[in-house]
Amino acid sequence: MQPESERVTTGRAGASTGAPAGPARPDPRLAIRNRNAAVFQAIRDRGRHPAIADFFARRFSRVDDAIRSLEADLKDLADMNRMQDAEAAANMLADIITADGLLAFCTDYDSDGCSSAAVIMRFAREGGFADNIRIFTPNRFRDGYGINPGIVEEAAAWGADVIVTADNGIAAFEAAKRARELELPLIVTDHHLPPEQLPEAHLIVNPARRDCGYQGGVLCGAAVIFLVLSLVKKKLIARNYAQAHRIDMRRMLQIVGAATIADCVPMLGVNRALVRVGLEMLRKAPYPGYKAFIEAAGIEPGQVDEESIGFKIGPAINASSRIGDAAPSIHFLCEDDPTEARRFAQQLNQLNEHRKEVQADVLKAAEERATRFVEEKPDCPIIFVGDADWHQGVVGIIAGRIAEKFRKPAFVFGGDEKNPDILKGSGRCGDANFHLKDFLDRLSAIAPDAIVGYGGHAKAAGLTIIKDALPFIVSESIAICASERLEDAAYPVDVHVQGGFNQEQVEFIFGWMQCAPFGPGFEAPRVALTTTLEADRFVGESSVRFRFGGLDAIAFGCADKARAMAGQTATFVLRPSFNYFRGSVRRQFIVEAILEH
């Protein structure tokens, strides 16, 4: 499944569908998404509004892929026989549960991993066997990522009959070896891209496996363990397990939907159904933790959307493991007592505020280093910056900010408390057409002594290196990319308009918003507007408001730039949005970039 957004080209947007037309001369800093005529017609033939057809036709080049995402339904999940090892894993877990056995689980510490832990705990609690499970979640700083031999040994000492991973384990070779030595069956459930050789686990459930054709391999870790446990429920019912019918899998979709958004997996195919139903659950019947956070954050309960999750709830859940330990986030997701849930929500909010303070300090230093890096290494298409004093918990966020600002893939490294001789980093590529995991595979092949470990996806990856090897890593990266022309990423936009918007154009642009939920591979609408820069008013110390098409356009952190460019021609990259306040809804634009002329 390949969305059109991965093959954007600069050019002129036509107006035959009602979409705003663009200027004749293209701007190379903009990548205007082509509209596929066949996709547009196929969706119009299904009776959909022209704006919906136009939007999908700018995201997909194949009719079947577009229709699969347009009409995604939870029924699409039913074909579980295509998920390699899932049936065998479900049978094994059901056998252990009905025999009153002990089950150990190991989850990741991020939002997806904490969500996986919450799905597991709620499944066990509702199924009446919570006392027979134990969940291990590593500490980012003390234990590192994923299952390790120590966790396997602890599970075996506890008496576990099986140990199951969630959102990790696909490259856990040492843990798998230790499990075999202890004769403890290891079931890996994961979604990360697998290495060429798989660990010797008892079973491996991962839709990204090369021999697995399930749902295009786009699910998050919480979705994978959710599906396995859904099969387990069916097995328990078939075995006449007394409390199986009490397990409410549908309500748990609010956790899975939120994890799908927070983990930034492609918003394509069945993920769209998972998110739609998950958001519906969050609006109508949220678990106490979510409910407390939504109220405290001032989010209108009926207006919880992917932005609420991606920019507020998700970062708060991630904050506990970024600053310390994941336990508060897991308690937050599992708590059923409203009073305790409010306490955990408050704790997460405090941790998130602390995370923002740490992040602000590192971001300032990282941006300064990145500026010097680009000046000193103009032939390196990837930015590498790091410092042993930078907090390891925020480097992923910082890498995303650097990639967005400098329009290049970026790796940002922080120190390791246990080992001063290594740097642990995260990579993000933003809008760049670059596959981070493939790049790291190639880098590891030519610089094995410099790399301690790595893993990830196309758009996000982790990389641990020998501290003194960073200059060598940079030189090897230049060599790897020398044969490829990796230009600075252009801003993907749906249309480019000159002068201003009329009312018909505004209606069409906001008609695109009916296509939500948005996410990677199905990005939210963006429009470019070239006009004279005239601020409507300044907001606070650093932000500014403009007026376009009769609507507010908010530019955060751009006050100085707006003052310096007053009266000049500029191109604004705008994202249509809604402002919810005290029960009212107003249309607005968010200014994502101001490009000078």
Tab-separated table of C-alpha atoms in Angstrom, residues 14 21 27 115 230 261 351 402 410 418 487 490 554 571 590:
chain	number	residue	atom	x	y	z
A	14	GLY	CA	-6.014	21.955	-11.434
A	21	ALA	CA	-6.163	26.470	-8.499
A	27	ASP	CA	7.798	27.005	-6.074
A	115	SER	CA	-1.017	0.952	26.060
A	230	SER	CA	-9.068	-11.211	20.835
A	261	ILE	CA	-2.174	7.758	16.816
A	351	LEU	CA	5.812	14.958	34.569
A	402	ILE	CA	15.327	19.465	13.921
A	410	ALA	CA	18.165	14.187	11.739
A	418	LYS	CA	25.290	3.463	32.832
A	487	GLU	CA	17.584	17.251	-1.438
A	490	ALA	CA	9.903	20.363	0.231
A	554	ILE	CA	-2.170	31.526	14.009
A	571	THR	CA	4.386	32.047	1.059
A	590	ILE	CA	-2.408	26.999	11.702
